PDB file of C-alpha atoms in Angstrom:
ATOM      1  CA  MET A  14      43.649  10.700  82.524  1.00  0.00           C
ATOM      2  CA  ARG A  15      39.970  10.141  82.403  1.00  0.00           C
ATOM      3  CA  LEU A  16      38.128   6.898  82.980  1.00  0.00           C
ATOM      4  CA  ILE A  17      35.032   7.019  80.813  1.00  0.00           C
ATOM      5  CA  LEU A  18      32.183   4.681  81.681  1.00  0.00           C
ATOM      6  CA  TYR A  19      29.913   3.369  78.979  1.00  0.00           C
ATOM      7  CA  LYS A  20      27.005   0.976  79.207  1.00  0.00           C
ATOM      8  CA  GLY A  21      28.608  -2.267  80.247  1.00  0.00           C
ATOM      9  CA  LYS A  22      32.005  -0.927  79.211  1.00  0.00           C
ATOM     10  CA  LYS A  23      34.723   1.134  80.796  1.00  0.00           C
ATOM     11  CA  MET A  24      37.124   2.826  78.471  1.00  0.00           C
ATOM     12  CA  LYS A  25      40.570   4.300  78.748  1.00  0.00           C
ATOM     13  CA  THR A  26      43.239   5.605  76.291  1.00  0.00           C
ATOM     14  CA  LEU A  27      46.900   6.097  76.259  1.00  0.00           C
ATOM     15  CA  ILE A  28      48.902   8.974  74.874  1.00  0.00           C
ATOM     16  CA  ARG A  29      52.584   9.433  74.040  1.00  0.00           C
ATOM     17  CA  THR A  30      54.566  12.061  72.306  1.00  0.00           C
ATOM     18  CA  PHE A  31      57.901  13.335  71.353  1.00  0.00           C
ATOM     19  CA  SER A  32      56.611  15.448  74.139  1.00  0.00           C
ATOM     20  CA  LEU A  33      53.431  13.500  74.813  1.00  0.00           C
ATOM     21  CA  MET A  34      52.185  11.680  71.775  1.00  0.00           C
ATOM     22  CA  ALA A  35      48.496  11.286  71.108  1.00  0.00           C
ATOM     23  CA  LEU A  36      48.353   7.568  71.364  1.00  0.00           C
ATOM     24  CA  SER A  37      45.741   5.396  72.906  1.00  0.00           C
ATOM     25  CA  LEU A  38      45.570   1.873  74.118  1.00  0.00           C
ATOM     26  CA  LEU A  39      42.469  -0.262  74.138  1.00  0.00           C
ATOM     27  CA  MET A  40      42.477  -2.784  76.927  1.00  0.00           C
ATOM     28  CA  ILE A  41      40.184  -5.613  77.897  1.00  0.00           C
ATOM     29  CA  LEU A  42      40.124  -6.444  81.574  1.00  0.00           C
ATOM     30  CA  ASN A  43      40.217 -10.172  82.283  1.00  0.00           C
ATOM     31  CA  PRO A  44      38.776 -10.672  85.748  1.00  0.00           C
ATOM     32  CA  SER A  45      39.513 -13.846  87.724  1.00  0.00           C
ATOM     33  CA  PRO A  46      37.084 -16.716  87.300  1.00  0.00           C
ATOM     34  CA  SER A  47      33.769 -15.010  86.969  1.00  0.00           C
ATOM     35  CA  PRO A  48      30.869 -15.507  84.601  1.00  0.00           C
ATOM     36  CA  VAL A  49      30.516 -11.717  84.301  1.00  0.00           C
ATOM     37  CA  GLU A  50      31.612 -10.211  80.983  1.00  0.00           C
ATOM     38  CA  ALA A  51      34.983  -8.445  81.083  1.00  0.00           C
ATOM     39  CA  GLY A  52      34.924  -4.676  80.879  1.00  0.00           C
ATOM     40  CA  THR A  53      36.619  -2.728  78.111  1.00  0.00           C
ATOM     41  CA  TYR A  54      38.854   0.155  79.147  1.00  0.00           C
ATOM     42  CA  LEU A  55      40.352   2.980  77.150  1.00  0.00           C
ATOM     43  CA  LEU A  56      43.358   4.636  78.839  1.00  0.00           C
ATOM     44  CA  THR A  57      43.741   8.220  77.769  1.00  0.00           C
ATOM     45  CA  ASN A  58      45.751  11.314  78.548  1.00  0.00           C
ATOM     46  CA  ASN A  59      43.215  14.110  78.451  1.00  0.00           C
ATOM     47  CA  GLY A  60      45.388  17.179  78.644  1.00  0.00           C
ATOM     48  CA  ASP A  61      44.660  20.799  77.871  1.00  0.00           C
ATOM     49  CA  GLY A  62      45.067  21.318  74.151  1.00  0.00           C
ATOM     50  CA  PHE A  63      47.552  19.521  71.953  1.00  0.00           C
ATOM     51  CA  ARG A  64      50.643  20.173  69.905  1.00  0.00           C
ATOM     52  CA  THR A  65      52.000  18.623  66.721  1.00  0.00           C
ATOM     53  CA  TRP A  66      55.481  17.120  66.931  1.00  0.00           C
ATOM     54  CA  THR A  67      57.834  16.029  64.160  1.00  0.00           C
ATOM     55  CA  ILE A  68      60.410  13.248  64.446  1.00  0.00           C
ATOM     56  CA  THR A  69      63.780  14.584  63.261  1.00  0.00           C
ATOM     57  CA  GLY A  70      67.306  13.200  63.149  1.00  0.00           C
ATOM     58  CA  GLU A  71      66.674   9.488  63.527  1.00  0.00           C
ATOM     59  CA  THR A  72      63.954   6.942  64.178  1.00  0.00           C
ATOM     60  CA  THR A  73      62.615   7.687  67.662  1.00  0.00           C
ATOM     61  CA  LEU A  74      60.728   5.707  70.278  1.00  0.00           C
ATOM     62  CA  VAL A  75      58.128   7.663  72.258  1.00  0.00           C
ATOM     63  CA  MET A  76      56.244   5.811  74.985  1.00  0.00           C
ATOM     64  CA  ASN A  77      54.045   6.474  78.010  1.00  0.00           C
ATOM     65  CA  GLY A  78      53.806   4.480  81.212  1.00  0.00           C
ATOM     66  CA  PHE A  79      50.576   3.718  83.057  1.00  0.00           C
ATOM     67  CA  ASP A  80      50.255   2.501  86.616  1.00  0.00           C
ATOM     68  CA  LEU A  81      47.417   0.023  86.273  1.00  0.00           C
ATOM     69  CA  ARG A  82      47.204  -0.982  89.911  1.00  0.00           C
ATOM     70  CA  THR A  83      47.538   2.334  91.756  1.00  0.00           C
ATOM     71  CA  THR A  84      45.948   4.760  89.306  1.00  0.00           C
ATOM     72  CA  PHE A  85      43.301   2.525  87.776  1.00  0.00           C
ATOM     73  CA  GLN A  86      42.809  -0.104  90.495  1.00  0.00           C
ATOM     74  CA  LEU A  87      42.963  -2.902  87.923  1.00  0.00           C
ATOM     75  CA  THR A  88      43.751  -6.461  88.865  1.00  0.00           C
ATOM     76  CA  GLN A  89      46.243  -8.252  86.661  1.00  0.00           C
ATOM     77  CA  PRO A  90      46.325  -9.962  84.285  1.00  0.00           C
ATOM     78  CA  ILE A  91      44.852  -7.633  81.686  1.00  0.00           C
ATOM     79  CA  THR A  92      44.769  -8.114  77.927  1.00  0.00           C
ATOM     80  CA  ILE A  93      45.690  -5.431  75.389  1.00  0.00           C
ATOM     81  CA  ASP A  94      44.449  -5.829  71.835  1.00  0.00           C
ATOM     82  CA  THR A  95      44.618  -2.380  70.189  1.00  0.00           C
ATOM     83  CA  VAL A  96      46.851   0.692  70.004  1.00  0.00           C
ATOM     84  CA  ARG A  97      45.953   4.115  68.623  1.00  0.00           C
ATOM     85  CA  MET A  98      47.759   7.299  67.717  1.00  0.00           C
ATOM     86  CA  SER A  99      46.707  10.718  66.434  1.00  0.00           C
ATOM     87  CA  VAL A 100      48.687  11.210  63.226  1.00  0.00           C
ATOM     88  CA  ALA A 101      49.214  14.710  61.838  1.00  0.00           C
ATOM     89  CA  GLN A 102      51.293  13.588  58.835  1.00  0.00           C
ATOM     90  CA  PRO A 103      52.578  10.079  58.105  1.00  0.00           C
ATOM     91  CA  VAL A 104      55.673   9.114  56.189  1.00  0.00           C
ATOM     92  CA  VAL A 105      53.961   7.148  53.456  1.00  0.00           C
ATOM     93  CA  GLY A 106      55.356   3.664  52.979  1.00  0.00           C
ATOM     94  CA  GLN A 107      57.629   3.830  56.034  1.00  0.00           C
ATOM     95  CA  PRO A 108      56.993   1.317  58.833  1.00  0.00           C
ATOM     96  CA  VAL A 109      56.006   2.398  62.338  1.00  0.00           C
ATOM     97  CA  GLU A 110      56.492  -0.103  65.136  1.00  0.00           C
ATOM     98  CA  ALA A 111      54.099  -0.294  68.061  1.00  0.00           C
ATOM     99  CA  VAL A 112      55.691  -1.684  71.225  1.00  0.00           C
ATOM    100  CA  ILE A 113      54.308  -2.741  74.578  1.00  0.00           C
ATOM    101  CA  TYR A 114      56.449  -3.366  77.668  1.00  0.00           C
ATOM    102  CA  GLN A 115      55.552  -4.499  81.152  1.00  0.00           C
ATOM    103  CA  ASP A 116      57.387  -3.092  84.144  1.00  0.00           C
ATOM    104  CA  PHE A 117      57.390  -4.986  87.424  1.00  0.00           C
ATOM    105  CA  ASN A 118      59.185  -2.352  89.521  1.00  0.00           C
ATOM    106  CA  GLY A 119      58.025   0.944  87.979  1.00  0.00           C
ATOM    107  CA  GLY A 120      60.286   3.988  87.790  1.00  0.00           C
ATOM    108  CA  ASN A 121      62.844   4.046  84.996  1.00  0.00           C
ATOM    109  CA  PRO A 122      61.625   1.606  82.309  1.00  0.00           C
ATOM    110  CA  ASN A 123      65.116   0.703  81.055  1.00  0.00           C
ATOM    111  CA  ASP A 124      64.561  -2.785  82.510  1.00  0.00           C
ATOM    112  CA  ALA A 125      60.973  -3.139  81.298  1.00  0.00           C
ATOM    113  CA  ALA A 126      60.297  -6.387  79.445  1.00  0.00           C
ATOM    114  CA  LEU A 127      59.132  -6.269  75.834  1.00  0.00           C
ATOM    115  CA  VAL A 128      55.796  -8.052  75.555  1.00  0.00           C
ATOM    116  CA  THR A 129      55.102  -7.437  71.885  1.00  0.00           C
ATOM    117  CA  ARG A 130      56.130  -5.382  68.891  1.00  0.00           C
ATOM    118  CA  GLN A 131      54.149  -5.064  65.705  1.00  0.00           C
ATOM    119  CA  THR A 132      54.924  -3.194  62.523  1.00  0.00           C
ATOM    120  CA  PHE A 133      52.241  -1.051  60.916  1.00  0.00           C
ATOM    121  CA  THR A 134      52.264   0.997  57.733  1.00  0.00           C
ATOM    122  CA  ILE A 135      50.476   4.278  58.399  1.00  0.00           C
ATOM    123  CA  ASN A 136      49.653   6.146  55.199  1.00  0.00           C
ATOM    124  CA  ASP A 137      46.896   8.486  56.363  1.00  0.00           C
ATOM    125  CA  SER A 138      46.550  11.308  58.847  1.00  0.00           C
ATOM    126  CA  GLY A 139      43.873  11.149  61.529  1.00  0.00           C
ATOM    127  CA  VAL A 140      43.438   8.629  64.314  1.00  0.00           C
ATOM    128  CA  PHE A 141      45.361   5.468  63.518  1.00  0.00           C
ATOM    129  CA  ILE A 142      43.929   2.324  65.103  1.00  0.00           C
ATOM    130  CA  GLY A 143      46.204  -0.713  65.096  1.00  0.00           C
ATOM    131  CA  LYS A 144      44.722  -4.089  65.986  1.00  0.00           C
ATOM    132  CA  LEU A 145      47.347  -6.412  67.423  1.00  0.00           C
ATOM    133  CA  THR A 146      47.660  -9.693  65.543  1.00  0.00           C
ATOM    134  CA  THR A 147      47.811 -11.473  68.884  1.00  0.00           C
ATOM    135  CA  PRO A 148      46.412  -9.737  71.991  1.00  0.00           C
ATOM    136  CA  VAL A 149      48.956  -9.611  74.816  1.00  0.00           C
ATOM    137  CA  GLN A 150      48.565 -10.276  78.512  1.00  0.00           C
ATOM    138  CA  ILE A 151      50.082  -7.912  81.084  1.00  0.00           C
ATOM    139  CA  THR A 152      50.867  -9.263  84.552  1.00  0.00           C
ATOM    140  CA  ALA A 153      52.980  -6.318  85.814  1.00  0.00           C
ATOM    141  CA  PRO A 154      51.519  -3.295  87.629  1.00  0.00           C
ATOM    142  CA  VAL A 155      52.951  -0.805  85.086  1.00  0.00           C
ATOM    143  CA  VAL A 156      52.617  -0.958  81.307  1.00  0.00           C
ATOM    144  CA  TRP A 157      54.536   1.152  78.757  1.00  0.00           C
ATOM    145  CA  VAL A 158      53.141   1.582  75.254  1.00  0.00           C
ATOM    146  CA  GLY A 159      54.811   3.467  72.447  1.00  0.00           C
ATOM    147  CA  PHE A 160      55.633   3.893  68.788  1.00  0.00           C
ATOM    148  CA  TYR A 161      59.043   3.766  67.090  1.00  0.00           C
ATOM    149  CA  MET A 162      58.556   6.394  64.400  1.00  0.00           C
ATOM    150  CA  PRO A 163      60.558   7.288  61.280  1.00  0.00           C
ATOM    151  CA  VAL A 164      62.108  10.673  60.530  1.00  0.00           C
ATOM    152  CA  GLY A 165      59.504  13.095  59.197  1.00  0.00           C
ATOM    153  CA  PHE A 166      56.593  11.481  61.008  1.00  0.00           C
ATOM    154  CA  LYS A 167      54.268  14.044  62.645  1.00  0.00           C
ATOM    155  CA  PHE A 168      51.919  13.212  65.503  1.00  0.00           C
ATOM    156  CA  ARG A 169      49.671  15.142  67.854  1.00  0.00           C
ATOM    157  CA  SER A 170      50.192  15.170  71.578  1.00  0.00           C
ATOM    158  CA  ASP A 171      48.396  16.425  74.632  1.00  0.00           C
ATOM    159  CA  GLN A 172      50.218  19.189  76.443  1.00  0.00           C
ATOM    160  CA  ALA A 173      49.364  17.567  79.762  1.00  0.00           C
ATOM    161  CA  GLY A 174      48.334  14.167  81.009  1.00  0.00           C
ATOM    162  CA  THR A 175      48.469  11.784  83.924  1.00  0.00           C
ATOM    163  CA  SER A 176      50.522   8.837  82.705  1.00  0.00           C
ATOM    164  CA  VAL A 177      53.417   7.743  84.900  1.00  0.00           C
ATOM    165  CA  LEU A 178      55.837   9.476  82.528  1.00  0.00           C
ATOM    166  CA  THR A 179      56.667   9.851  78.861  1.00  0.00           C
ATOM    167  CA  TYR A 180      60.029   8.472  77.766  1.00  0.00           C
ATOM    168  CA  TRP A 181      61.974   8.929  74.490  1.00  0.00           C
ATOM    169  CA  GLY A 182      64.718   6.802  73.068  1.00  0.00           C
ATOM    170  CA  TRP A 183      66.989   6.944  70.025  1.00  0.00           C
ATOM    171  CA  THR A 184      70.487   6.275  68.756  1.00  0.00           C
ATOM    172  CA  PRO A 185      72.073   9.007  66.614  1.00  0.00           C
ATOM    173  CA  ASN A 186      72.397   8.034  62.940  1.00  0.00           C
ATOM    174  CA  ALA A 187      71.182   4.502  63.636  1.00  0.00           C
ATOM    175  CA  THR A 188      68.433   2.385  65.172  1.00  0.00           C
ATOM    176  CA  PHE A 189      68.495   0.471  68.450  1.00  0.00           C
ATOM    177  CA  ASP A 190      67.226  -2.875  69.720  1.00  0.00           C
ATOM    178  CA  LEU A 191      63.646  -2.408  70.915  1.00  0.00           C
ATOM    179  CA  SER A 192      63.857  -5.645  72.886  1.00  0.00           C
ATOM    180  CA  ASN A 193      66.479  -4.035  75.138  1.00  0.00           C
ATOM    181  CA  LEU A 194      65.817  -0.380  75.982  1.00  0.00           C
ATOM    182  CA  ARG A 195      69.327  -0.056  77.460  1.00  0.00           C
ATOM    183  CA  THR A 196      70.727  -0.226  73.912  1.00  0.00           C
ATOM    184  CA  ALA A 197      69.353   3.240  73.068  1.00  0.00           C
ATOM    185  CA  THR A 198      72.150   5.819  73.168  1.00  0.00           C
ATOM    186  CA  VAL A 199      69.676   8.456  74.370  1.00  0.00           C
ATOM    187  CA  PHE A 200      66.909   7.250  76.669  1.00  0.00           C
ATOM    188  CA  GLY A 201      65.073   9.236  79.304  1.00  0.00           C
ATOM    189  CA  PRO A 202      61.983  11.079  80.506  1.00  0.00           C
ATOM    190  CA  SER A 203      60.333  14.145  79.038  1.00  0.00           C
ATOM    191  CA  ASP A 204      60.867  16.301  82.082  1.00  0.00           C
ATOM    192  CA  GLY A 205      63.475  18.622  80.594  1.00  0.00           C
ATOM    193  CA  THR A 206      66.432  16.726  82.043  1.00  0.00           C
ATOM    194  CA  GLU A 207      69.344  15.089  80.260  1.00  0.00           C
ATOM    195  CA  PRO A 208      69.827  13.140  78.124  1.00  0.00           C
ATOM    196  CA  VAL A 209      66.564  13.856  76.291  1.00  0.00           C
ATOM    197  CA  ASN A 210      66.295  17.575  77.147  1.00  0.00           C
ATOM    198  CA  ILE A 211      62.662  17.771  76.034  1.00  0.00           C
ATOM    199  CA  ASN A 212      59.985  19.115  78.319  1.00  0.00           C
TER     200      ASN A 212
END
């Protein structure tokens, strides 16, 4: 991950994949009472090269976790107002849901709390930028951001990155409740282990 500094702004981006999806998250840091303008951060996985992935079988959640306190030395709360993803080929007319979770204990995000979900219709390839209708505030040290994508959707992902981890979730031949990650039949990290078996 790279922290890019701009004049008066700090940016970071966030990437996820069905093996590390090119997704980015625009965040605005809300410092404690201070007349100084808040900085803008863009969390990003800046890996070596990228690969295009295709969602097959069933609608799939792909999300990355970011340790805001340890890795980025940010003080909560922070506000998130935008999500982004590098789209290789959309499924025209099919909804894609962006989700953001906060995780108070880190590690396995199966107990992470859903902060927001917003449906977008992505009809074009390229970098999709989704402005949240209502910006959300994160008070936990770890945030997970992802997309629940339909079958046939193709996205680009970095082949390396420094997020906490990338997790996938799905239920064969069905969908699952995004407000409770434990309801996914298959849910796990992208480290080549079961049940996901993707590295």
